[in-house]
mmCIF file with all atom_site columns, C-alpha atoms in Angstrom:
data_model
loop_
_atom_site.group_PDB
_atom_site.id
_atom_site.type_symbol
_atom_site.label_atom_id
_atom_site.label_alt_id
_atom_site.label_comp_id
_atom_site.label_asym_id
_atom_site.label_entity_id
_atom_site.label_seq_id
_atom_site.pdbx_PDB_ins_code
_atom_site.Cartn_x
_atom_site.Cartn_y
_atom_site.Cartn_z
_atom_site.occupancy
_atom_site.B_iso_or_equiv
_atom_site.pdbx_formal_charge
_atom_site.auth_seq_id
_atom_site.auth_comp_id
_atom_site.auth_asym_id
_atom_site.auth_atom_id
_atom_site.pdbx_PDB_model_num
ATOM 1   C CA . ASP A 1 1   ? -3.868  -42.544 -30.860 1.00 0.00 ? 1   ASP A CA 1
ATOM 2   C CA . THR A 1 2   ? -7.599  -42.228 -31.559 1.00 0.00 ? 2   THR A CA 1
ATOM 3   C CA . ALA A 1 3   ? -8.263  -41.284 -35.190 1.00 0.00 ? 3   ALA A CA 1
ATOM 4   C CA . VAL A 1 4   ? -11.609 -39.532 -34.649 1.00 0.00 ? 4   VAL A CA 1
ATOM 5   C CA . SER A 1 5   ? -12.390 -38.501 -31.113 1.00 0.00 ? 5   SER A CA 1
ATOM 6   C CA . GLN A 1 6   ? -15.501 -36.832 -29.841 1.00 0.00 ? 6   GLN A CA 1
ATOM 7   C CA . THR A 1 7   ? -16.351 -35.519 -26.404 1.00 0.00 ? 7   THR A CA 1
ATOM 8   C CA . PRO A 1 8   ? -18.247 -36.024 -24.286 1.00 0.00 ? 8   PRO A CA 1
ATOM 9   C CA . LYS A 1 9   ? -19.234 -39.663 -24.657 1.00 0.00 ? 9   LYS A CA 1
ATOM 10  C CA . TYR A 1 10  ? -22.378 -39.178 -22.603 1.00 0.00 ? 10  TYR A CA 1
ATOM 11  C CA . LEU A 1 11  ? -24.369 -35.994 -22.138 1.00 0.00 ? 11  LEU A CA 1
ATOM 12  C CA . VAL A 1 12  ? -27.474 -35.685 -19.994 1.00 0.00 ? 12  VAL A CA 1
ATOM 13  C CA . THR A 1 13  ? -29.119 -32.295 -19.903 1.00 0.00 ? 13  THR A CA 1
ATOM 14  C CA . GLN A 1 14  ? -32.428 -30.582 -19.353 1.00 0.00 ? 14  GLN A CA 1
ATOM 15  C CA . MET A 1 15  ? -34.774 -29.258 -21.989 1.00 0.00 ? 15  MET A CA 1
ATOM 16  C CA . GLY A 1 16  ? -34.014 -25.720 -23.039 1.00 0.00 ? 16  GLY A CA 1
ATOM 17  C CA . ASN A 1 17  ? -30.298 -25.913 -22.336 1.00 0.00 ? 17  ASN A CA 1
ATOM 18  C CA . ASP A 1 18  ? -27.544 -25.230 -24.862 1.00 0.00 ? 18  ASP A CA 1
ATOM 19  C CA . LYS A 1 19  ? -24.800 -27.811 -25.291 1.00 0.00 ? 19  LYS A CA 1
ATOM 20  C CA . SER A 1 20  ? -21.825 -28.541 -27.526 1.00 0.00 ? 20  SER A CA 1
ATOM 21  C CA . ILE A 1 21  ? -20.188 -31.722 -28.739 1.00 0.00 ? 21  ILE A CA 1
ATOM 22  C CA . LYS A 1 22  ? -16.594 -31.549 -29.878 1.00 0.00 ? 22  LYS A CA 1
ATOM 23  C CA . CYS A 1 23  ? -14.920 -33.604 -32.580 1.00 0.00 ? 23  CYS A CA 1
ATOM 24  C CA . GLU A 1 24  ? -11.325 -33.844 -33.669 1.00 0.00 ? 24  GLU A CA 1
ATOM 25  C CA . GLN A 1 25  ? -9.620  -36.017 -36.274 1.00 0.00 ? 25  GLN A CA 1
ATOM 26  C CA . ASN A 1 26  ? -5.897  -36.614 -36.601 1.00 0.00 ? 26  ASN A CA 1
ATOM 27  C CA . LEU A 1 27  ? -6.043  -38.372 -39.967 1.00 0.00 ? 27  LEU A CA 1
ATOM 28  C CA . GLY A 1 28  ? -5.353  -35.301 -42.071 1.00 0.00 ? 28  GLY A CA 1
ATOM 29  C CA . HIS A 1 29  ? -8.720  -35.700 -43.788 1.00 0.00 ? 29  HIS A CA 1
ATOM 30  C CA . ASP A 1 30  ? -10.338 -32.833 -45.654 1.00 0.00 ? 30  ASP A CA 1
ATOM 31  C CA . THR A 1 31  ? -13.962 -33.697 -44.900 1.00 0.00 ? 31  THR A CA 1
ATOM 32  C CA . MET A 1 32  ? -15.837 -34.107 -41.652 1.00 0.00 ? 32  MET A CA 1
ATOM 33  C CA . TYR A 1 33  ? -19.436 -35.066 -40.931 1.00 0.00 ? 33  TYR A CA 1
ATOM 34  C CA . TRP A 1 34  ? -22.048 -35.181 -38.228 1.00 0.00 ? 34  TRP A CA 1
ATOM 35  C CA . TYR A 1 35  ? -24.560 -38.021 -38.199 1.00 0.00 ? 35  TYR A CA 1
ATOM 36  C CA . LYS A 1 36  ? -27.524 -38.590 -35.929 1.00 0.00 ? 36  LYS A CA 1
ATOM 37  C CA . GLN A 1 37  ? -28.526 -42.135 -34.952 1.00 0.00 ? 37  GLN A CA 1
ATOM 38  C CA . ASP A 1 38  ? -32.048 -42.499 -33.657 1.00 0.00 ? 38  ASP A CA 1
ATOM 39  C CA . SER A 1 39  ? -33.462 -45.136 -31.339 1.00 0.00 ? 39  SER A CA 1
ATOM 40  C CA . LYS A 1 40  ? -34.087 -47.454 -34.307 1.00 0.00 ? 40  LYS A CA 1
ATOM 41  C CA . LYS A 1 41  ? -30.386 -47.307 -35.197 1.00 0.00 ? 41  LYS A CA 1
ATOM 42  C CA . PHE A 1 42  ? -31.045 -45.320 -38.379 1.00 0.00 ? 42  PHE A CA 1
ATOM 43  C CA . LEU A 1 43  ? -28.073 -43.083 -39.268 1.00 0.00 ? 43  LEU A CA 1
ATOM 44  C CA . LYS A 1 44  ? -28.858 -39.796 -40.961 1.00 0.00 ? 44  LYS A CA 1
ATOM 45  C CA . ILE A 1 45  ? -26.347 -37.242 -42.142 1.00 0.00 ? 45  ILE A CA 1
ATOM 46  C CA . MET A 1 46  ? -26.745 -33.791 -40.663 1.00 0.00 ? 46  MET A CA 1
ATOM 47  C CA . PHE A 1 47  ? -23.796 -31.772 -41.923 1.00 0.00 ? 47  PHE A CA 1
ATOM 48  C CA . SER A 1 48  ? -20.644 -32.146 -43.956 1.00 0.00 ? 48  SER A CA 1
ATOM 49  C CA . TYR A 1 49  ? -17.682 -29.788 -44.057 1.00 0.00 ? 49  TYR A CA 1
ATOM 50  C CA . ASN A 1 50  ? -14.856 -29.831 -46.569 1.00 0.00 ? 50  ASN A CA 1
ATOM 51  C CA . ASN A 1 51  ? -11.785 -27.776 -45.668 1.00 0.00 ? 51  ASN A CA 1
ATOM 52  C CA . LYS A 1 52  ? -13.837 -25.769 -43.156 1.00 0.00 ? 52  LYS A CA 1
ATOM 53  C CA . GLU A 1 53  ? -16.543 -25.026 -45.720 1.00 0.00 ? 53  GLU A CA 1
ATOM 54  C CA . LEU A 1 54  ? -20.094 -26.296 -45.282 1.00 0.00 ? 54  LEU A CA 1
ATOM 55  C CA . ILE A 1 55  ? -21.025 -28.505 -48.230 1.00 0.00 ? 55  ILE A CA 1
ATOM 56  C CA . ILE A 1 56  ? -23.975 -30.496 -46.963 1.00 0.00 ? 56  ILE A CA 1
ATOM 57  C CA . ASN A 1 57  ? -26.670 -29.181 -44.699 1.00 0.00 ? 57  ASN A CA 1
ATOM 58  C CA . GLU A 1 58  ? -29.590 -31.554 -44.440 1.00 0.00 ? 58  GLU A CA 1
ATOM 59  C CA . THR A 1 59  ? -32.984 -30.589 -43.129 1.00 0.00 ? 59  THR A CA 1
ATOM 60  C CA . VAL A 1 60  ? -31.891 -29.965 -39.595 1.00 0.00 ? 60  VAL A CA 1
ATOM 61  C CA . PRO A 1 61  ? -33.459 -27.431 -37.201 1.00 0.00 ? 61  PRO A CA 1
ATOM 62  C CA . ASN A 1 62  ? -31.440 -24.242 -37.086 1.00 0.00 ? 62  ASN A CA 1
ATOM 63  C CA . ARG A 1 63  ? -30.973 -24.871 -33.376 1.00 0.00 ? 63  ARG A CA 1
ATOM 64  C CA . PHE A 1 64  ? -28.137 -27.097 -34.576 1.00 0.00 ? 64  PHE A CA 1
ATOM 65  C CA . SER A 1 65  ? -25.082 -25.171 -35.671 1.00 0.00 ? 65  SER A CA 1
ATOM 66  C CA . PRO A 1 66  ? -21.813 -26.764 -36.733 1.00 0.00 ? 66  PRO A CA 1
ATOM 67  C CA . LYS A 1 67  ? -18.557 -24.888 -36.341 1.00 0.00 ? 67  LYS A CA 1
ATOM 68  C CA . SER A 1 68  ? -15.287 -25.820 -38.011 1.00 0.00 ? 68  SER A CA 1
ATOM 69  C CA . PRO A 1 69  ? -12.389 -23.738 -36.662 1.00 0.00 ? 69  PRO A CA 1
ATOM 70  C CA . ASP A 1 70  ? -9.946  -25.737 -38.790 1.00 0.00 ? 70  ASP A CA 1
ATOM 71  C CA . LYS A 1 71  ? -10.157 -28.820 -40.951 1.00 0.00 ? 71  LYS A CA 1
ATOM 72  C CA . ALA A 1 72  ? -9.264  -31.114 -38.062 1.00 0.00 ? 72  ALA A CA 1
ATOM 73  C CA . HIS A 1 73  ? -12.178 -30.002 -35.907 1.00 0.00 ? 73  HIS A CA 1
ATOM 74  C CA . LEU A 1 74  ? -15.932 -29.964 -36.361 1.00 0.00 ? 74  LEU A CA 1
ATOM 75  C CA . ASN A 1 75  ? -17.981 -29.081 -33.325 1.00 0.00 ? 75  ASN A CA 1
ATOM 76  C CA . LEU A 1 76  ? -21.747 -29.268 -33.001 1.00 0.00 ? 76  LEU A CA 1
ATOM 77  C CA . HIS A 1 77  ? -23.609 -26.728 -30.941 1.00 0.00 ? 77  HIS A CA 1
ATOM 78  C CA . ILE A 1 78  ? -27.242 -27.279 -30.059 1.00 0.00 ? 78  ILE A CA 1
ATOM 79  C CA . ASN A 1 79  ? -29.464 -24.507 -28.712 1.00 0.00 ? 79  ASN A CA 1
ATOM 80  C CA . SER A 1 80  ? -32.697 -24.882 -26.770 1.00 0.00 ? 80  SER A CA 1
ATOM 81  C CA . LEU A 1 81  ? -32.500 -28.647 -26.495 1.00 0.00 ? 81  LEU A CA 1
ATOM 82  C CA . GLU A 1 82  ? -35.727 -30.629 -26.954 1.00 0.00 ? 82  GLU A CA 1
ATOM 83  C CA . LEU A 1 83  ? -36.695 -34.143 -25.906 1.00 0.00 ? 83  LEU A CA 1
ATOM 84  C CA . GLY A 1 84  ? -36.594 -35.245 -29.547 1.00 0.00 ? 84  GLY A CA 1
ATOM 85  C CA . ASP A 1 85  ? -32.914 -34.348 -29.764 1.00 0.00 ? 85  ASP A CA 1
ATOM 86  C CA . SER A 1 86  ? -32.101 -37.382 -27.638 1.00 0.00 ? 86  SER A CA 1
ATOM 87  C CA . ALA A 1 87  ? -30.006 -39.649 -29.841 1.00 0.00 ? 87  ALA A CA 1
ATOM 88  C CA . VAL A 1 88  ? -26.461 -40.793 -30.459 1.00 0.00 ? 88  VAL A CA 1
ATOM 89  C CA . TYR A 1 89  ? -24.447 -38.302 -32.492 1.00 0.00 ? 89  TYR A CA 1
ATOM 90  C CA . PHE A 1 90  ? -21.496 -39.525 -34.513 1.00 0.00 ? 90  PHE A CA 1
ATOM 91  C CA . CYS A 1 91  ? -18.693 -37.481 -35.939 1.00 0.00 ? 91  CYS A CA 1
ATOM 92  C CA . ALA A 1 92  ? -16.802 -38.858 -38.927 1.00 0.00 ? 92  ALA A CA 1
ATOM 93  C CA . SER A 1 93  ? -14.109 -37.875 -41.368 1.00 0.00 ? 93  SER A CA 1
ATOM 94  C CA . SER A 1 94  ? -13.030 -38.957 -44.832 1.00 0.00 ? 94  SER A CA 1
ATOM 95  C CA . GLN A 1 95  ? -10.271 -38.019 -47.214 1.00 0.00 ? 95  GLN A CA 1
ATOM 96  C CA . VAL A 1 96  ? -12.602 -36.315 -49.655 1.00 0.00 ? 96  VAL A CA 1
ATOM 97  C CA . ALA A 1 97  ? -16.291 -35.535 -49.727 1.00 0.00 ? 97  ALA A CA 1
ATOM 98  C CA . GLY A 1 98  ? -17.859 -38.696 -51.097 1.00 0.00 ? 98  GLY A CA 1
ATOM 99  C CA . GLY A 1 99  ? -15.352 -39.587 -53.761 1.00 0.00 ? 99  GLY A CA 1
ATOM 100 C CA . GLY A 1 100 ? -15.622 -43.256 -52.972 1.00 0.00 ? 100 GLY A CA 1
ATOM 101 C CA . THR A 1 101 ? -13.644 -43.094 -49.766 1.00 0.00 ? 101 THR A CA 1
ATOM 102 C CA . GLU A 1 102 ? -14.654 -44.624 -46.498 1.00 0.00 ? 102 GLU A CA 1
ATOM 103 C CA . ALA A 1 103 ? -15.488 -42.603 -43.449 1.00 0.00 ? 103 ALA A CA 1
ATOM 104 C CA . PHE A 1 104 ? -13.864 -43.074 -40.073 1.00 0.00 ? 104 PHE A CA 1
ATOM 105 C CA . PHE A 1 105 ? -16.194 -42.649 -37.127 1.00 0.00 ? 105 PHE A CA 1
ATOM 106 C CA . GLY A 1 106 ? -15.841 -41.472 -33.591 1.00 0.00 ? 106 GLY A CA 1
ATOM 107 C CA . GLN A 1 107 ? -17.278 -43.499 -30.738 1.00 0.00 ? 107 GLN A CA 1
ATOM 108 C CA . GLY A 1 108 ? -20.437 -41.434 -30.571 1.00 0.00 ? 108 GLY A CA 1
ATOM 109 C CA . THR A 1 109 ? -21.993 -39.085 -28.047 1.00 0.00 ? 109 THR A CA 1
ATOM 110 C CA . ARG A 1 110 ? -25.172 -40.321 -26.390 1.00 0.00 ? 110 ARG A CA 1
ATOM 111 C CA . LEU A 1 111 ? -27.284 -37.248 -25.743 1.00 0.00 ? 111 LEU A CA 1
ATOM 112 C CA . THR A 1 112 ? -30.209 -37.593 -23.364 1.00 0.00 ? 112 THR A CA 1
ATOM 113 C CA . VAL A 1 113 ? -32.537 -34.649 -22.900 1.00 0.00 ? 113 VAL A CA 1
ATOM 114 C CA . VAL A 1 114 ? -34.748 -34.832 -19.825 1.00 0.00 ? 114 VAL A CA 1
ATOM 115 C CA . ALA B 2 1   ? -29.439 -39.812 -56.624 1.00 0.00 ? 1   ALA B CA 1
ATOM 116 C CA . GLN B 2 2   ? -28.044 -42.591 -54.527 1.00 0.00 ? 2   GLN B CA 1
ATOM 117 C CA . SER B 2 3   ? -29.628 -44.877 -52.008 1.00 0.00 ? 3   SER B CA 1
ATOM 118 C CA . VAL B 2 4   ? -29.069 -48.169 -50.312 1.00 0.00 ? 4   VAL B CA 1
ATOM 119 C CA . THR B 2 5   ? -31.629 -50.733 -49.176 1.00 0.00 ? 5   THR B CA 1
ATOM 120 C CA . GLN B 2 6   ? -30.992 -53.423 -46.627 1.00 0.00 ? 6   GLN B CA 1
ATOM 121 C CA . LEU B 2 7   ? -33.596 -56.034 -47.244 1.00 0.00 ? 7   LEU B CA 1
ATOM 122 C CA . ASP B 2 8   ? -33.766 -57.526 -43.761 1.00 0.00 ? 8   ASP B CA 1
ATOM 123 C CA . SER B 2 9   ? -34.074 -55.573 -40.547 1.00 0.00 ? 9   SER B CA 1
ATOM 124 C CA . HIS B 2 10  ? -33.232 -58.640 -38.455 1.00 0.00 ? 10  HIS B CA 1
ATOM 125 C CA . VAL B 2 11  ? -31.424 -61.882 -39.255 1.00 0.00 ? 11  VAL B CA 1
ATOM 126 C CA . SER B 2 12  ? -31.025 -64.717 -36.781 1.00 0.00 ? 12  SER B CA 1
ATOM 127 C CA . VAL B 2 13  ? -28.714 -67.673 -37.395 1.00 0.00 ? 13  VAL B CA 1
ATOM 128 C CA . SER B 2 14  ? -27.275 -70.472 -35.319 1.00 0.00 ? 14  SER B CA 1
ATOM 129 C CA . GLU B 2 15  ? -23.638 -70.403 -34.318 1.00 0.00 ? 15  GLU B CA 1
ATOM 130 C CA . GLY B 2 16  ? -21.516 -72.164 -36.920 1.00 0.00 ? 16  GLY B CA 1
ATOM 131 C CA . THR B 2 17  ? -23.998 -71.653 -39.789 1.00 0.00 ? 17  THR B CA 1
ATOM 132 C CA . PRO B 2 18  ? -23.577 -69.266 -42.736 1.00 0.00 ? 18  PRO B CA 1
ATOM 133 C CA . VAL B 2 19  ? -24.544 -65.607 -42.570 1.00 0.00 ? 19  VAL B CA 1
ATOM 134 C CA . LEU B 2 20  ? -26.128 -63.659 -45.415 1.00 0.00 ? 20  LEU B CA 1
ATOM 135 C CA . LEU B 2 21  ? -27.006 -59.982 -45.025 1.00 0.00 ? 21  LEU B CA 1
ATOM 136 C CA . ARG B 2 22  ? -28.559 -58.464 -48.136 1.00 0.00 ? 22  ARG B CA 1
ATOM 137 C CA . CYS B 2 23  ? -27.965 -55.019 -49.590 1.00 0.00 ? 23  CYS B CA 1
ATOM 138 C CA . ASN B 2 24  ? -29.104 -53.385 -52.820 1.00 0.00 ? 24  ASN B CA 1
ATOM 139 C CA . TYR B 2 25  ? -27.925 -49.987 -53.976 1.00 0.00 ? 25  TYR B CA 1
ATOM 140 C CA . SER B 2 26  ? -28.901 -47.280 -56.392 1.00 0.00 ? 26  SER B CA 1
ATOM 141 C CA . SER B 2 27  ? -26.390 -44.735 -57.632 1.00 0.00 ? 27  SER B CA 1
ATOM 142 C CA . SER B 2 28  ? -26.153 -42.324 -60.537 1.00 0.00 ? 28  SER B CA 1
ATOM 143 C CA . TYR B 2 29  ? -22.385 -42.564 -60.399 1.00 0.00 ? 29  TYR B CA 1
ATOM 144 C CA . SER B 2 30  ? -19.994 -45.475 -60.054 1.00 0.00 ? 30  SER B CA 1
ATOM 145 C CA . PRO B 2 31  ? -20.281 -46.151 -56.369 1.00 0.00 ? 31  PRO B CA 1
ATOM 146 C CA . SER B 2 32  ? -17.989 -47.297 -53.677 1.00 0.00 ? 32  SER B CA 1
ATOM 147 C CA . LEU B 2 33  ? -19.734 -49.619 -51.288 1.00 0.00 ? 33  LEU B CA 1
ATOM 148 C CA . PHE B 2 34  ? -18.947 -50.461 -47.703 1.00 0.00 ? 34  PHE B CA 1
ATOM 149 C CA . TRP B 2 35  ? -20.133 -52.575 -44.844 1.00 0.00 ? 35  TRP B CA 1
ATOM 150 C CA . TYR B 2 36  ? -19.828 -51.246 -41.313 1.00 0.00 ? 36  TYR B CA 1
ATOM 151 C CA . VAL B 2 37  ? -20.499 -53.079 -38.064 1.00 0.00 ? 37  VAL B CA 1
ATOM 152 C CA . GLN B 2 38  ? -21.723 -51.569 -34.818 1.00 0.00 ? 38  GLN B CA 1
ATOM 153 C CA . HIS B 2 39  ? -21.539 -53.649 -31.670 1.00 0.00 ? 39  HIS B CA 1
ATOM 154 C CA . PRO B 2 40  ? -23.890 -52.707 -28.823 1.00 0.00 ? 40  PRO B CA 1
ATOM 155 C CA . ASN B 2 41  ? -23.102 -49.276 -27.401 1.00 0.00 ? 41  ASN B CA 1
ATOM 156 C CA . LYS B 2 42  ? -20.062 -48.975 -29.615 1.00 0.00 ? 42  LYS B CA 1
ATOM 157 C CA . GLY B 2 43  ? -19.003 -46.882 -32.585 1.00 0.00 ? 43  GLY B CA 1
ATOM 158 C CA . LEU B 2 44  ? -18.935 -47.899 -36.234 1.00 0.00 ? 44  LEU B CA 1
ATOM 159 C CA . GLN B 2 45  ? -16.159 -50.078 -37.560 1.00 0.00 ? 45  GLN B CA 1
ATOM 160 C CA . LEU B 2 46  ? -15.384 -50.647 -41.228 1.00 0.00 ? 46  LEU B CA 1
ATOM 161 C CA . LEU B 2 47  ? -15.726 -54.333 -42.174 1.00 0.00 ? 47  LEU B CA 1
ATOM 162 C CA . LEU B 2 48  ? -14.850 -54.103 -45.848 1.00 0.00 ? 48  LEU B CA 1
ATOM 163 C CA . LYS B 2 49  ? -15.057 -51.883 -48.912 1.00 0.00 ? 49  LYS B CA 1
ATOM 164 C CA . TYR B 2 50  ? -15.512 -52.154 -52.655 1.00 0.00 ? 50  TYR B CA 1
ATOM 165 C CA . THR B 2 51  ? -13.847 -49.478 -54.785 1.00 0.00 ? 51  THR B CA 1
ATOM 166 C CA . SER B 2 52  ? -14.092 -50.796 -58.373 1.00 0.00 ? 52  SER B CA 1
ATOM 167 C CA . ALA B 2 53  ? -11.246 -53.263 -58.108 1.00 0.00 ? 53  ALA B CA 1
ATOM 168 C CA . ALA B 2 54  ? -12.020 -56.947 -57.451 1.00 0.00 ? 54  ALA B CA 1
ATOM 169 C CA . THR B 2 55  ? -15.741 -57.651 -57.220 1.00 0.00 ? 55  THR B CA 1
ATOM 170 C CA . LEU B 2 56  ? -15.260 -60.136 -54.358 1.00 0.00 ? 56  LEU B CA 1
ATOM 171 C CA . VAL B 2 57  ? -14.033 -58.253 -51.350 1.00 0.00 ? 57  VAL B CA 1
ATOM 172 C CA . LYS B 2 58  ? -12.645 -59.798 -48.201 1.00 0.00 ? 58  LYS B CA 1
ATOM 173 C CA . GLY B 2 59  ? -12.933 -58.006 -44.902 1.00 0.00 ? 59  GLY B CA 1
ATOM 174 C CA . ILE B 2 60  ? -12.121 -58.491 -41.280 1.00 0.00 ? 60  ILE B CA 1
ATOM 175 C CA . ASN B 2 61  ? -13.396 -61.307 -39.065 1.00 0.00 ? 61  ASN B CA 1
ATOM 176 C CA . GLY B 2 62  ? -14.009 -63.671 -41.991 1.00 0.00 ? 62  GLY B CA 1
ATOM 177 C CA . PHE B 2 63  ? -16.633 -61.540 -43.716 1.00 0.00 ? 63  PHE B CA 1
ATOM 178 C CA . GLU B 2 64  ? -16.739 -61.001 -47.454 1.00 0.00 ? 64  GLU B CA 1
ATOM 179 C CA . ALA B 2 65  ? -19.044 -59.319 -49.939 1.00 0.00 ? 65  ALA B CA 1
ATOM 180 C CA . GLU B 2 66  ? -19.570 -59.576 -53.666 1.00 0.00 ? 66  GLU B CA 1
ATOM 181 C CA . PHE B 2 67  ? -20.357 -56.605 -55.877 1.00 0.00 ? 67  PHE B CA 1
ATOM 182 C CA . LYS B 2 68  ? -22.836 -57.570 -58.611 1.00 0.00 ? 68  LYS B CA 1
ATOM 183 C CA . LYS B 2 69  ? -23.502 -54.659 -60.927 1.00 0.00 ? 69  LYS B CA 1
ATOM 184 C CA . SER B 2 70  ? -26.184 -56.490 -62.904 1.00 0.00 ? 70  SER B CA 1
ATOM 185 C CA . GLU B 2 71  ? -28.150 -57.064 -59.705 1.00 0.00 ? 71  GLU B CA 1
ATOM 186 C CA . THR B 2 72  ? -27.095 -53.779 -58.040 1.00 0.00 ? 72  THR B CA 1
ATOM 187 C CA . SER B 2 73  ? -26.296 -55.836 -54.967 1.00 0.00 ? 73  SER B CA 1
ATOM 188 C CA . PHE B 2 74  ? -23.533 -55.992 -52.403 1.00 0.00 ? 74  PHE B CA 1
ATOM 189 C CA . HIS B 2 75  ? -24.497 -58.810 -50.041 1.00 0.00 ? 75  HIS B CA 1
ATOM 190 C CA . LEU B 2 76  ? -22.386 -59.595 -46.980 1.00 0.00 ? 76  LEU B CA 1
ATOM 191 C CA . THR B 2 77  ? -21.569 -63.212 -46.160 1.00 0.00 ? 77  THR B CA 1
ATOM 192 C CA . LYS B 2 78  ? -19.644 -65.276 -43.667 1.00 0.00 ? 78  LYS B CA 1
ATOM 193 C CA . PRO B 2 79  ? -19.287 -69.065 -43.872 1.00 0.00 ? 79  PRO B CA 1
ATOM 194 C CA . SER B 2 80  ? -19.634 -69.729 -40.162 1.00 0.00 ? 80  SER B CA 1
ATOM 195 C CA . ALA B 2 81  ? -21.211 -67.404 -37.615 1.00 0.00 ? 81  ALA B CA 1
ATOM 196 C CA . HIS B 2 82  ? -19.630 -66.774 -34.242 1.00 0.00 ? 82  HIS B CA 1
ATOM 197 C CA . MET B 2 83  ? -21.352 -65.476 -31.141 1.00 0.00 ? 83  MET B CA 1
ATOM 198 C CA . SER B 2 84  ? -19.191 -62.347 -31.294 1.00 0.00 ? 84  SER B CA 1
ATOM 199 C CA . ASP B 2 85  ? -20.716 -61.477 -34.689 1.00 0.00 ? 85  ASP B CA 1
ATOM 200 C CA . ALA B 2 86  ? -23.954 -60.385 -33.018 1.00 0.00 ? 86  ALA B CA 1
ATOM 201 C CA . ALA B 2 87  ? -24.230 -56.695 -33.901 1.00 0.00 ? 87  ALA B CA 1
ATOM 202 C CA . GLU B 2 88  ? -25.889 -54.161 -36.186 1.00 0.00 ? 88  GLU B CA 1
ATOM 203 C CA . TYR B 2 89  ? -24.588 -54.128 -39.760 1.00 0.00 ? 89  TYR B CA 1
ATOM 204 C CA . PHE B 2 90  ? -24.850 -51.188 -42.135 1.00 0.00 ? 90  PHE B CA 1
ATOM 205 C CA . CYS B 2 91  ? -24.449 -51.170 -45.895 1.00 0.00 ? 91  CYS B CA 1
ATOM 206 C CA . VAL B 2 92  ? -23.131 -47.819 -47.126 1.00 0.00 ? 92  VAL B CA 1
ATOM 207 C CA . VAL B 2 93  ? -22.804 -46.175 -50.542 1.00 0.00 ? 93  VAL B CA 1
ATOM 208 C CA . SER B 2 94  ? -20.402 -43.380 -51.417 1.00 0.00 ? 94  SER B CA 1
ATOM 209 C CA . PRO B 2 95  ? -20.573 -42.280 -55.036 1.00 0.00 ? 95  PRO B CA 1
ATOM 210 C CA . TYR B 2 96  ? -17.527 -41.130 -56.980 1.00 0.00 ? 96  TYR B CA 1
ATOM 211 C CA . SER B 2 97  ? -18.455 -37.489 -57.079 1.00 0.00 ? 97  SER B CA 1
ATOM 212 C CA . SER B 2 98  ? -17.460 -34.529 -55.044 1.00 0.00 ? 98  SER B CA 1
ATOM 213 C CA . ALA B 2 99  ? -19.632 -33.033 -52.369 1.00 0.00 ? 99  ALA B CA 1
ATOM 214 C CA . SER B 2 100 ? -21.628 -36.216 -52.104 1.00 0.00 ? 100 SER B CA 1
ATOM 215 C CA . LYS B 2 101 ? -23.098 -37.832 -49.101 1.00 0.00 ? 101 LYS B CA 1
ATOM 216 C CA . ILE B 2 102 ? -22.064 -41.099 -47.577 1.00 0.00 ? 102 ILE B CA 1
ATOM 217 C CA . ILE B 2 103 ? -25.455 -42.800 -47.370 1.00 0.00 ? 103 ILE B CA 1
ATOM 218 C CA . PHE B 2 104 ? -26.292 -45.480 -44.829 1.00 0.00 ? 104 PHE B CA 1
ATOM 219 C CA . GLY B 2 105 ? -28.792 -48.277 -45.165 1.00 0.00 ? 105 GLY B CA 1
ATOM 220 C CA . SER B 2 106 ? -31.294 -48.776 -42.373 1.00 0.00 ? 106 SER B CA 1
ATOM 221 C CA . GLY B 2 107 ? -29.230 -51.520 -40.778 1.00 0.00 ? 107 GLY B CA 1
ATOM 222 C CA . THR B 2 108 ? -29.621 -55.261 -40.176 1.00 0.00 ? 108 THR B CA 1
ATOM 223 C CA . ARG B 2 109 ? -29.485 -56.629 -36.690 1.00 0.00 ? 109 ARG B CA 1
ATOM 224 C CA . LEU B 2 110 ? -27.680 -59.972 -36.640 1.00 0.00 ? 110 LEU B CA 1
ATOM 225 C CA . SER B 2 111 ? -28.498 -62.330 -33.773 1.00 0.00 ? 111 SER B CA 1
ATOM 226 C CA . ILE B 2 112 ? -26.591 -65.557 -33.168 1.00 0.00 ? 112 ILE B CA 1
ATOM 227 C CA . ARG B 2 113 ? -28.303 -68.512 -31.500 1.00 0.00 ? 113 ARG B CA 1
ATOM 228 C CA . PRO B 2 114 ? -26.098 -70.831 -29.424 1.00 0.00 ? 114 PRO B CA 1
#
């Protein structure tokens, strides 16, 4: 059973489209995250939710909107996709927000905007 | 504020020789520290973690790291490199406070020469 699963694994789409990436964790964790990994492998946090409540919202264009229907799910919706949005997006979860606990990561979604 | 600095963007060693990947951290709180590994086109896997117990931490695949508070370092080592160790390695800090970010270093690419 996959602990943190995200779909799709690959996403190729045209500029201007709207797309969503789904994430689910079956670890019973309270906190979920979205990270963006750029072409230089740098990982930057985008959002963090704790028990469905947004607790971290980094400087991310408002075209990106996270949605947490319950604490096991954190989806990422992106409007009006741009070329610069091409990256690998990772979902993660941890038992608490920070708190010295490790995060468990999904396998990533490689988004390519053409 | 917390941050983590990986001192080398790329390390290349010969198979069978020791590996040293350097990491320095800065944290206002007592931190937990982690090393993650990312193999090409794969997700992130936890190698090991320090959570204020023993300062020498052993992880998977023969890796270990030593927490040195006086030097604010958490370097990753392995006595003998294997070809399968070629990957990107990330040092991560997660302070003991609520609503905190899990912060990634910029990564070190480890290459293994035959």
